Amino acid sequence: MAAGCVLLRNEGGLLPLTPAPAPAPGAAPHSAPGSTTGGLPGADTSGTAGDVAADVAADATTGGLPGGVRRLAVIGPNAAAARVQGGGSAGVFPAAVVSPLDGIREALSGTGTEVVHAEGVNLDTRPTPLHPGNSRDPRTGEPGVLVRYLAADGTEICAEHRLSGRILEPGDAPELARTAATVEVSALVTPEAPGEWRFAVVGLGAVTLHADGEPLIDTHVAAESDDPTYVHVAPSFRTAARKVTPGEPLHLVATRELAPGQGLAVALAADPPRPDEDRALAEAVAAARGADAAVVVVGTTDEIESEGFDRPSLALPGRQDELVAAVTAANPRTVVIVNSGGPVELPWRESAPAVLLCWFPGQEAGHGLADVLFGNAEPGGRLPTTWAAGAQGAPLPGTAPDAGVLRYTEGPYLGHRAWRRAGATPAYWFGHGLGYTTWAYEALTVRPAPPAADGEGASEYGALALVTVRNTGARAGREVVQVYLTTGPDDHDDGGPRLAGYAAVHAAPGGTAVAEVRVAPRAFERWSPREGRWVPRPGPYTLHAGASAARQPLSRPLDG
């Protein structure tokens, strides 16, 4: 997972974080900057961000804390339940998921670092399907749910155990299940928090929901759309509230009818009482203020980033931007982890000393993120797209058809080439990504393609770029060397830089490495619709080497 993480920003070398060593027996409790007590964060909020900033300045040469991080606040809606994969039909249900919070706690077990957690904001507007962490199959006792497909008279046709309360289609006996009149999802759920919980059933047609035999929902849900994503992936839901007793299991049973044209999707969901939004945000800020460092995990949801629909905005949903701004003001040693599958606006990016993009990191998310945060692995990803500071005014292609026709008027000017042509500066350029060391680009040698091995046909590459880089940092590292090609202009293209190839190299501190980047013959050609074939791009050809589309300190013409 670390290989795909993109470190967008790391001012003062805040990352990697250094855990505090395990305390000696009988040692006094730690009192974090901005706090006068070793107790829970927020017990004393008299400290100011300036107090913490003074501590940052005191050891800016190392980017860390003397003695390491003794209290770490892990904050954000995606900290305890990260989004590990895309939404829609691409979804799978792993046996277990390691959240960022769990991964961090496990990595710091046995050290002198205390971990505190605060959600800060809540993003869920749809109910949360049951999962192995809060449900048990009432028939076997295994984590997860029981799914039964029933005939019209209520007899069981087939049954299966599932890990998630969200069932998009039958798994074990699909042909047999499709003869059913009703699908039933049931589980034993033991609430941990007191108060009024929200229980829900997702699905179209006649739906019911019972808790310990008590009817909570019995209604008919009419389809609101015939869109396939709505019908088969995220249909409407109905919710009921019920007070619970912590520690006492509830037997939940949800049903929905199966009728032609209404899909097969069903879900049984449960959500604990939600805290007051303002109070939750204030508690997160207090936790950050009372810690040596903070990690904030923010991101998108299935409701704004998934298949089947366009995103109306690049903004993070809910009050996440407000949360990040408040936490970075309270603790300038804040790492922000962005958990999204594509570009999002980061209006606070200049105030957050470290910003790490983890995409959708998979079921081992927490372990991988902990490896990166604490320096066991270096973030190795580079941006495959250019990220705008904001969608407004960005040189993005239009996607609205005109009279039923969508014209691709942008031509070859997409991504970083569109930004360069517009003379605009994005938040982060294509190819950008930092590691835990620094690099100097020292030399570029360009060799034309050799003759084909058999003396006939084309060579396996069009040119070879040899790029010498030196590790100027204090630790071993990996650099992704990128080579861009410029050509002469023609009627279709201005010949501006385009990615021609890349290679990764490793070097010890002070060491050098030579990246061999092979440029494909096709890079020097373009497709001619008029001639129906590939034709050479006009010269002159120049290769440029650097760390991103915005930074290429070395250039060399192909013929020199």
Coordinates of C-alpha atoms in Angstrom, one line a residue:
M1 CA 0.0 0.0 0.0
A2 CA 2.9 2.4 0.8
A3 CA 4.1 2.2 -2.8
G4 CA 0.8 3.9 -3.9
C5 CA 0.6 6.6 -1.2
V6 CA 1.4 10.1 -2.6
L7 CA 3.1 12.5 -0.1
L8 CA 1.9 15.9 -1.4
R9 CA 3.5 18.0 1.3
N10 CA 6.0 17.5 4.1
E11 CA 7.1 20.9 5.5
G12 CA 9.9 20.8 8.0
G13 CA 10.2 17.0 7.6
L14 CA 7.2 16.4 9.9
L15 CA 6.9 12.9 8.5
P16 CA 7.9 10.3 9.4
L17 CA 6.8 10.6 13.0
T18 CA 9.0 9.1 15.7
P19 CA 7.2 7.3 18.5
A20 CA 8.3 8.0 22.1
P21 CA 10.2 5.1 23.8
A22 CA 8.4 3.1 26.3
P23 CA 8.4 5.0 29.7
A24 CA 10.5 3.7 32.6
P25 CA 8.5 2.2 35.4
G26 CA 7.1 4.9 37.7
A27 CA 7.7 7.7 35.2
A28 CA 5.4 10.8 35.4
P29 CA 2.6 11.0 32.9
H30 CA 3.2 13.1 29.8
S31 CA 1.9 16.7 29.5
A32 CA 1.5 17.7 25.9
P33 CA 2.1 21.2 24.5
G34 CA -0.8 23.4 25.3
S35 CA -1.9 21.3 28.3
T36 CA -1.2 21.4 32.0
T37 CA -2.2 17.9 32.7
G38 CA -1.4 14.4 31.7
G39 CA -5.1 13.5 31.6
L40 CA -7.5 13.3 28.7
P41 CA -7.0 15.9 25.9
G42 CA -9.3 18.8 26.4
A43 CA -9.2 18.7 30.2
D44 CA -7.3 21.9 30.1
T45 CA -7.7 24.0 26.9
S46 CA -5.8 27.1 28.1
G47 CA -2.9 26.4 25.8
T48 CA -2.8 28.2 22.4
A49 CA -1.6 27.2 19.0
G50 CA 1.2 29.7 19.6
D51 CA 2.5 27.5 22.4
V52 CA 2.7 24.6 20.1
A53 CA 4.2 26.6 17.3
A54 CA 7.0 27.7 19.7
D55 CA 7.8 24.0 20.3
V56 CA 7.8 23.4 16.5
A57 CA 10.3 26.2 16.0
A58 CA 12.5 24.8 18.8
D59 CA 13.3 21.7 16.9
A60 CA 12.6 22.6 13.3
T61 CA 16.0 21.2 12.3
T62 CA 14.7 17.7 12.8
G63 CA 11.0 18.2 12.1
G64 CA 10.2 16.1 15.2
L65 CA 9.9 16.2 18.9
P66 CA 12.7 15.6 21.4
G67 CA 11.9 12.2 22.8
G68 CA 9.4 11.4 20.0
V69 CA 5.6 11.8 19.9
R70 CA 4.2 10.9 23.3
R71 CA 0.6 11.6 22.6
L72 CA -0.9 11.3 19.1
A73 CA -4.5 12.5 18.3
V74 CA -6.1 10.5 15.5
I75 CA -9.0 12.4 14.2
G76 CA -11.6 12.4 11.4
P77 CA -14.6 10.6 10.0
N78 CA -12.4 8.1 8.1
A79 CA -10.0 7.3 10.9
A80 CA -12.0 4.5 12.5
A81 CA -13.8 3.4 9.3
A82 CA -11.7 4.3 6.2
R83 CA -13.1 3.9 2.8
V84 CA -10.9 1.1 1.4
Q85 CA -12.4 0.6 -2.1
G86 CA -14.6 2.2 -4.7
G87 CA -18.4 2.1 -4.6
G88 CA -20.9 0.4 -6.7
S89 CA -20.5 -3.0 -8.5
A90 CA -16.8 -3.0 -7.9
G91 CA -17.3 -3.5 -4.2
V92 CA -16.2 -6.7 -2.5
F93 CA -16.5 -7.7 1.2
P94 CA -13.2 -8.6 2.8
A95 CA -13.1 -10.8 5.9
A96 CA -11.6 -8.0 7.9
V97 CA -10.5 -4.4 7.4
V98 CA -7.7 -2.7 9.4
S99 CA -8.8 1.0 9.9
P100 CA -6.1 3.7 10.2
L101 CA -6.9 4.0 13.9
D102 CA -6.4 0.3 14.5
G103 CA -3.2 0.2 12.4
I104 CA -1.8 3.2 14.3
R105 CA -2.7 1.7 17.7
E106 CA -1.1 -1.6 16.8
A107 CA 2.1 0.0 15.5
L108 CA 2.5 2.1 18.6
S109 CA 1.7 -0.8 21.0
G110 CA 4.6 -1.2 23.4
T111 CA 6.0 2.3 22.8
G112 CA 5.6 5.4 24.9
T113 CA 3.0 7.0 22.6
E114 CA -0.6 7.3 23.8
V115 CA -3.2 7.4 21.1
V116 CA -6.4 9.3 21.5
H117 CA -9.3 9.4 19.0
A118 CA -12.1 11.8 18.1
E119 CA -14.3 11.6 15.0
G120 CA -14.8 15.4 14.7
V121 CA -17.5 15.2 12.0
N122 CA -19.9 12.6 10.7
L123 CA -20.4 12.0 6.9
D124 CA -23.1 9.3 6.8
T125 CA -26.4 10.2 5.3
R126 CA -27.3 6.7 4.2
P127 CA -27.5 4.0 6.9
T128 CA -24.4 1.9 7.7
P129 CA -24.8 -1.8 6.7
L130 CA -24.0 -4.4 9.4
H131 CA -20.4 -5.7 9.3
P132 CA -18.4 -8.5 11.1
G133 CA -17.4 -6.1 13.8
N134 CA -21.0 -5.5 15.1
S135 CA -23.0 -8.5 13.9
R136 CA -23.3 -12.3 14.3
D137 CA -25.0 -14.9 12.2
P138 CA -28.0 -16.0 14.4
R139 CA -27.7 -19.6 13.0
T140 CA -23.9 -20.2 13.4
G141 CA -22.7 -17.4 15.7
E142 CA -20.1 -16.4 13.1
P143 CA -19.3 -12.7 12.5
G144 CA -21.7 -11.4 9.8
V145 CA -25.3 -12.0 8.8
L146 CA -27.6 -14.8 7.7
V147 CA -29.3 -14.4 4.3
R148 CA -32.3 -16.6 3.4
Y149 CA -34.2 -16.7 0.2
L150 CA -37.8 -17.6 0.8
A151 CA -40.7 -19.0 -1.4
A152 CA -44.1 -17.2 -1.4
D153 CA -45.3 -19.5 1.4
G154 CA -42.3 -18.6 3.6
T155 CA -40.3 -21.9 3.2
E156 CA -36.6 -21.6 2.8
I157 CA -35.2 -22.1 -0.7
C158 CA -31.6 -21.5 0.2
A159 CA -29.5 -19.7 2.7
E160 CA -25.9 -18.3 3.0
H161 CA -23.6 -16.6 5.4
R162 CA -22.4 -13.1 4.5
L163 CA -19.9 -10.8 6.1
S164 CA -21.8 -7.6 5.2
G165 CA -25.4 -6.7 5.8
R166 CA -25.4 -5.2 2.2
I167 CA -26.4 -7.9 -0.3
L168 CA -26.4 -6.8 -4.0
E169 CA -27.2 -10.3 -5.4
P170 CA -27.2 -13.9 -4.3
G171 CA -23.9 -15.7 -4.0
D172 CA -24.0 -19.4 -3.2
A173 CA -26.9 -20.5 -5.4
P174 CA -27.9 -17.6 -7.7
E175 CA -30.2 -19.5 -10.0
L176 CA -32.1 -21.1 -7.2
A177 CA -32.2 -17.8 -5.2
R178 CA -33.8 -16.0 -8.2
T179 CA -36.9 -18.2 -7.9
A180 CA -37.5 -16.7 -4.4
A181 CA -40.3 -14.3 -3.6
T182 CA -38.6 -12.7 -0.6
V183 CA -35.0 -12.2 0.7
E184 CA -34.4 -12.1 4.4
V185 CA -31.3 -10.7 6.2
S186 CA -31.0 -11.3 9.9
A187 CA -28.3 -10.9 12.6
L188 CA -27.6 -10.6 16.3
V189 CA -26.4 -7.1 17.1
T190 CA -25.0 -6.1 20.5
P191 CA -25.1 -2.3 20.9
E192 CA -22.1 -0.8 22.7
A193 CA -23.5 2.7 23.2
P194 CA -26.7 3.6 25.0
G195 CA -29.5 5.7 23.6
E196 CA -31.7 5.7 20.5
W197 CA -30.2 3.7 17.7
R198 CA -31.3 4.0 14.1
F199 CA -32.1 0.7 12.3
A200 CA -32.8 0.5 8.6
V201 CA -33.7 -1.7 5.7
V202 CA -32.6 -0.9 2.2
G203 CA -34.6 -2.2 -0.8
L204 CA -37.6 -1.7 -3.1
G205 CA -41.1 -3.1 -2.9
A206 CA -42.6 -4.5 0.4
V207 CA -40.0 -4.2 3.2
T208 CA -40.2 -5.1 6.9
L209 CA -37.8 -4.8 9.9
H210 CA -38.2 -6.5 13.3
A211 CA -36.1 -6.2 16.5
D212 CA -36.6 -9.1 18.9
G213 CA -39.9 -9.7 17.2
E214 CA -41.0 -6.1 17.6
P215 CA -42.2 -4.6 14.3
L216 CA -40.2 -1.4 13.5
I217 CA -40.9 -1.1 9.7
D218 CA -43.7 -2.5 7.5
T219 CA -44.1 -0.5 4.3
H220 CA -43.9 -0.5 0.5
V221 CA -41.0 1.4 -1.1
A222 CA -41.7 2.7 -4.6
A223 CA -38.8 3.1 -7.0
E224 CA -37.8 6.7 -7.5
S225 CA -35.8 6.1 -10.7
D226 CA -35.1 3.4 -13.3
D227 CA -31.4 4.2 -13.2
P228 CA -29.5 0.9 -13.0
T229 CA -27.2 2.2 -10.2
Y230 CA -30.1 3.2 -8.1
V231 CA -32.1 0.0 -8.7
H232 CA -29.2 -2.5 -8.3
V233 CA -26.7 -0.8 -6.1
A234 CA -28.2 2.0 -3.9
P235 CA -32.0 1.8 -3.8
S236 CA -34.1 3.8 -1.2
F237 CA -34.2 2.9 2.5
R238 CA -36.5 3.2 5.4
T239 CA -35.3 3.9 9.0
A240 CA -36.8 3.4 12.5
A241 CA -35.5 4.5 15.9
R242 CA -35.3 2.3 18.9
K243 CA -33.8 2.7 22.4
V244 CA -31.3 0.0 23.3
T245 CA -29.5 -1.4 26.3
P246 CA -25.8 -1.6 25.9
G247 CA -24.5 -5.2 26.0
E248 CA -27.9 -6.8 25.3
P249 CA -28.0 -8.5 21.9
L250 CA -30.9 -7.6 19.5
H251 CA -32.2 -10.1 16.9
L252 CA -32.7 -8.0 13.8
V253 CA -34.7 -9.4 10.9
A254 CA -35.2 -7.5 7.6
T255 CA -37.1 -8.6 4.5
R256 CA -37.9 -7.3 1.1
E257 CA -39.9 -8.7 -1.7
L258 CA -38.3 -9.7 -5.0
A259 CA -40.3 -8.5 -8.0
P260 CA -39.4 -8.1 -11.7
G261 CA -37.6 -4.8 -12.5
Q262 CA -36.9 -4.0 -8.9
G263 CA -33.4 -5.5 -8.6
L264 CA -32.1 -7.8 -5.9
A265 CA -30.3 -5.4 -3.6
V266 CA -31.1 -5.4 0.1
A267 CA -29.3 -4.2 3.2
L268 CA -29.8 -4.4 7.0
A269 CA -28.2 -1.4 8.8
A270 CA -27.6 0.0 12.2
D271 CA -26.2 3.3 13.5
P272 CA -25.6 4.5 17.0
P273 CA -26.8 7.9 18.3
R274 CA -24.9 10.7 16.6
P275 CA -23.3 13.4 18.8
D276 CA -24.0 17.1 18.3
E277 CA -21.9 18.2 15.4
D278 CA -20.5 21.4 17.0
R279 CA -19.6 19.5 20.2
A280 CA -17.9 16.7 18.2
L281 CA -15.8 19.2 16.3
A282 CA -14.8 21.0 19.5
E283 CA -13.8 17.7 21.1
A284 CA -11.6 16.9 18.1
V285 CA -9.9 20.3 18.3
A286 CA -9.3 19.8 22.1
A287 CA -7.8 16.4 21.4
A288 CA -5.4 17.9 18.8
R289 CA -4.4 20.7 21.2
G290 CA -3.6 18.3 23.9
A291 CA -1.4 16.1 21.7
D292 CA 2.2 16.3 20.4
A293 CA 1.0 15.6 16.9
A294 CA -2.3 15.0 15.1
V295 CA -3.3 12.8 12.2
V296 CA -6.6 13.8 10.5
V297 CA -8.2 11.3 8.1
V298 CA -10.7 12.8 5.7
G299 CA -12.2 11.7 2.4
T300 CA -15.1 11.1 0.1
T301 CA -18.1 8.8 0.5
D302 CA -20.0 6.4 -1.8
E303 CA -22.7 9.1 -2.1
I304 CA -20.4 11.6 -3.9
E305 CA -17.7 9.4 -5.5
S306 CA -18.9 6.2 -7.1
E307 CA -19.9 4.7 -10.4
G308 CA -23.1 5.6 -12.2
F309 CA -23.1 9.4 -11.6
D310 CA -20.9 12.5 -11.9
R311 CA -19.5 14.4 -9.0
P312 CA -21.2 17.8 -8.6
S313 CA -18.2 19.3 -6.8
L314 CA -14.5 18.6 -6.0
A315 CA -15.1 19.7 -2.4
L316 CA -14.8 17.2 0.5
P317 CA -18.3 16.4 1.8
G318 CA -19.7 17.7 5.1
R319 CA -17.6 19.9 7.5
Q320 CA -14.3 18.2 6.8
D321 CA -12.5 21.3 5.5
E322 CA -13.7 23.1 8.7
L323 CA -12.3 20.3 10.8
V324 CA -8.9 20.3 9.1
A325 CA -8.6 24.1 9.4
A326 CA -9.5 24.0 13.1
V327 CA -7.1 21.1 13.9
T328 CA -4.1 22.6 12.1
A329 CA -4.7 25.9 13.9
A330 CA -4.7 24.0 17.2
N331 CA -1.7 21.9 16.5
P332 CA 0.8 22.8 13.7
R333 CA 2.2 19.2 13.8
T334 CA -0.8 17.9 11.9
V335 CA -0.7 15.2 9.2
V336 CA -3.7 15.1 6.9
I337 CA -4.5 11.8 5.2
V338 CA -6.8 12.2 2.2
N339 CA -8.8 9.0 1.5
S340 CA -10.3 9.5 -1.9
G341 CA -10.2 7.9 -5.3
G342 CA -9.7 11.1 -7.3
P343 CA -8.9 14.8 -7.0
V344 CA -10.5 16.8 -4.3
E345 CA -10.1 20.5 -3.3
L346 CA -7.8 21.0 -0.4
P347 CA -8.3 24.7 0.6
W348 CA -6.3 24.2 3.8
R349 CA -3.2 22.6 2.1
E350 CA -0.8 25.5 2.9
S351 CA -1.6 25.4 6.6
A352 CA -1.2 21.6 7.0
P353 CA 2.5 20.7 7.2
A354 CA 2.0 17.2 5.9
V355 CA -0.6 16.0 3.4
L356 CA -0.6 12.3 2.4
L357 CA -2.9 10.9 -0.3
C358 CA -3.8 7.2 0.3
W359 CA -6.5 6.8 -2.4
F360 CA -8.7 3.7 -1.6
P361 CA -6.0 1.6 0.2
G362 CA -7.6 -1.8 0.6
Q363 CA -8.4 -4.0 3.6
E364 CA -4.9 -3.6 5.1
A365 CA -5.2 0.2 5.0
G366 CA -4.3 0.8 8.7
H367 CA -1.1 -1.3 8.6
G368 CA 0.1 0.3 5.4
L369 CA -0.6 3.8 6.6
A370 CA 1.2 3.1 9.9
D371 CA 4.2 1.9 8.0
V372 CA 4.3 5.2 6.1
L373 CA 3.6 7.5 9.1
F374 CA 6.3 6.0 11.3
G375 CA 9.0 5.6 8.6
N376 CA 9.0 1.8 8.1
A377 CA 8.1 2.4 4.5
E378 CA 8.5 5.4 2.2
P379 CA 5.5 6.8 0.3
G380 CA 6.2 5.8 -3.3
G381 CA 3.3 7.1 -5.3
R382 CA 3.3 10.0 -7.8
L383 CA 0.2 11.8 -9.0
P384 CA -1.4 10.3 -12.2
T385 CA -3.5 13.5 -12.6
T386 CA -3.1 17.2 -12.1
W387 CA -5.0 18.5 -9.0
A388 CA -6.7 21.9 -9.2
A389 CA -6.9 24.2 -6.2
G390 CA -10.6 24.6 -7.1
A391 CA -12.8 23.5 -9.9
Q392 CA -13.9 27.1 -10.6
G393 CA -11.7 28.5 -13.4
A394 CA -9.7 25.4 -13.8
P395 CA -8.9 24.4 -17.5
L396 CA -11.1 21.3 -17.4
P397 CA -12.9 20.0 -20.5
G398 CA -16.6 20.5 -20.7
T399 CA -18.8 17.4 -20.3
A400 CA -22.3 18.8 -21.1
P401 CA -23.6 17.8 -24.5
D402 CA -24.9 20.6 -26.9
A403 CA -28.0 19.5 -28.7
G404 CA -27.2 15.9 -27.9
V405 CA -23.6 16.1 -29.2
L406 CA -20.4 16.2 -27.0
R407 CA -17.6 17.8 -28.9
Y408 CA -14.0 17.0 -27.8
T409 CA -12.8 20.5 -28.5
E410 CA -9.9 20.2 -26.0
G411 CA -8.0 18.1 -28.5
P412 CA -4.7 16.8 -27.1
Y413 CA -4.7 19.4 -24.3
L414 CA -5.7 17.4 -21.3
G415 CA -4.3 17.4 -17.7
H416 CA -1.0 19.1 -17.2
R417 CA -0.8 20.0 -20.9
A418 CA -4.1 22.0 -20.6
W419 CA -2.8 23.8 -17.5
R420 CA 0.5 24.7 -19.2
R421 CA -1.3 25.9 -22.3
A422 CA -3.7 28.1 -20.2
G423 CA -0.8 29.6 -18.2
A424 CA -2.4 28.4 -15.0
T425 CA -0.9 26.9 -11.9
P426 CA -2.6 24.0 -10.2
A427 CA -2.4 22.9 -6.6
Y428 CA -0.3 19.9 -7.5
W429 CA 1.1 18.9 -10.9
F430 CA 1.0 15.6 -12.7
G431 CA 3.8 13.4 -11.5
H432 CA 4.2 15.2 -8.1
G433 CA 5.1 13.2 -5.1
L434 CA 7.6 13.4 -2.3
G435 CA 9.6 10.8 -0.3
Y436 CA 11.6 10.9 2.9
T437 CA 14.8 12.1 1.3
T438 CA 15.8 14.7 -1.3
W439 CA 17.4 14.4 -4.7
A440 CA 19.6 16.4 -7.0
Y441 CA 19.3 15.8 -10.8
E442 CA 22.9 15.9 -12.0
A443 CA 23.2 14.7 -15.6
L444 CA 21.2 13.6 -18.6
T445 CA 22.6 11.7 -21.5
V446 CA 20.4 10.9 -24.6
R447 CA 21.1 8.1 -27.0
P448 CA 19.1 7.5 -30.2
A449 CA 17.6 4.1 -30.9
P450 CA 20.0 1.4 -32.0
P451 CA 19.3 -0.6 -35.1
A452 CA 16.9 -3.4 -34.7
A453 CA 18.4 -6.7 -33.5
D454 CA 17.6 -8.5 -36.8
G455 CA 18.7 -5.5 -38.9
E456 CA 15.1 -5.0 -40.1
G457 CA 12.0 -3.3 -38.7
A458 CA 11.9 -0.9 -35.8
S459 CA 14.0 -0.8 -32.6
E460 CA 12.4 -1.8 -29.3
Y461 CA 12.7 1.8 -28.2
G462 CA 13.0 5.2 -29.9
A463 CA 15.5 6.8 -27.6
L464 CA 17.3 6.0 -24.3
A465 CA 17.6 8.7 -21.6
L466 CA 20.2 8.1 -18.9
V467 CA 19.5 10.3 -15.9
T468 CA 22.0 10.6 -13.0
V469 CA 20.5 11.6 -9.7
R470 CA 22.1 11.9 -6.2
N471 CA 20.4 11.3 -2.9
T472 CA 21.1 14.5 -0.9
G473 CA 19.2 13.5 2.2
A474 CA 20.0 11.6 5.4
R475 CA 18.2 8.3 4.6
A476 CA 18.1 5.8 1.8
G477 CA 15.2 6.4 -0.6
R478 CA 13.5 5.9 -3.9
E479 CA 13.0 8.4 -6.7
V480 CA 10.7 8.2 -9.7
V481 CA 12.6 9.8 -12.5
Q482 CA 10.3 11.2 -15.2
V483 CA 11.3 12.0 -18.8
Y484 CA 9.2 14.4 -20.9
L485 CA 9.4 14.9 -24.7
T486 CA 8.9 18.2 -26.6
T487 CA 8.7 18.3 -30.4
G488 CA 8.1 20.8 -33.1
P489 CA 4.6 22.2 -33.6
D490 CA 2.2 21.2 -36.3
D491 CA -1.5 21.9 -37.1
H492 CA -2.7 19.5 -34.4
D493 CA -0.3 20.1 -31.5
D494 CA 2.0 22.8 -30.1
G495 CA 4.6 20.2 -29.3
G496 CA 4.6 21.0 -25.6
P497 CA 6.0 18.5 -23.0
R498 CA 4.3 15.1 -22.6
L499 CA 5.4 12.2 -20.5
A500 CA 7.6 9.9 -22.5
G501 CA 8.8 7.5 -19.8
Y502 CA 9.9 7.0 -16.3
A503 CA 11.9 4.7 -14.0
A504 CA 12.4 4.2 -10.3
V505 CA 15.8 4.2 -8.7
H506 CA 17.2 3.7 -5.2
A507 CA 20.2 5.2 -3.5
A508 CA 21.8 5.4 -0.1
P509 CA 22.5 8.8 1.5
G510 CA 25.0 10.6 -0.6
G511 CA 24.9 7.9 -3.3
T512 CA 24.1 8.3 -7.0
A513 CA 21.9 6.2 -9.3
V514 CA 21.4 6.2 -13.0
A515 CA 17.8 5.8 -14.3
E516 CA 17.5 4.2 -17.7
V517 CA 14.3 5.5 -19.3
R518 CA 13.4 4.0 -22.6
V519 CA 11.2 6.2 -24.8
A520 CA 8.9 4.2 -27.0
P521 CA 9.0 4.8 -30.8
R522 CA 5.3 5.7 -30.7
A523 CA 6.2 8.8 -28.6
F524 CA 7.6 10.4 -31.7
E525 CA 4.5 9.8 -33.8
R526 CA 0.9 10.9 -33.9
W527 CA -2.2 9.4 -35.5
S528 CA -3.3 11.0 -38.7
P529 CA -7.1 10.5 -39.3
R530 CA -6.7 11.8 -42.9
E531 CA -3.9 9.4 -43.8
G532 CA -5.2 6.6 -41.6
R533 CA -1.8 5.8 -40.1
W534 CA 0.8 6.9 -37.6
V535 CA 3.0 9.8 -38.9
P536 CA 6.2 11.3 -37.4
R537 CA 5.9 14.3 -35.2
P538 CA 7.9 17.3 -36.5
G539 CA 11.3 18.0 -34.9
P540 CA 13.3 19.1 -33.2
Y541 CA 13.0 16.5 -30.4
T542 CA 14.2 17.3 -26.9
L543 CA 14.0 15.2 -23.8
H544 CA 13.6 16.7 -20.3
A545 CA 14.2 14.9 -17.0
G546 CA 12.8 15.8 -13.6
A547 CA 10.5 14.9 -10.7
S548 CA 7.2 16.0 -12.2
A549 CA 5.5 17.8 -15.1
A550 CA 6.4 21.1 -13.4
R551 CA 10.1 20.4 -12.6
Q552 CA 12.5 19.2 -15.2
P553 CA 15.9 20.7 -14.5
L554 CA 17.7 18.7 -17.2
S555 CA 17.2 18.9 -20.9
R556 CA 19.0 17.4 -23.9
P557 CA 18.2 17.4 -27.6
L558 CA 17.9 13.9 -29.1
D559 CA 20.6 14.5 -31.7
G560 CA 23.2 16.1 -29.3

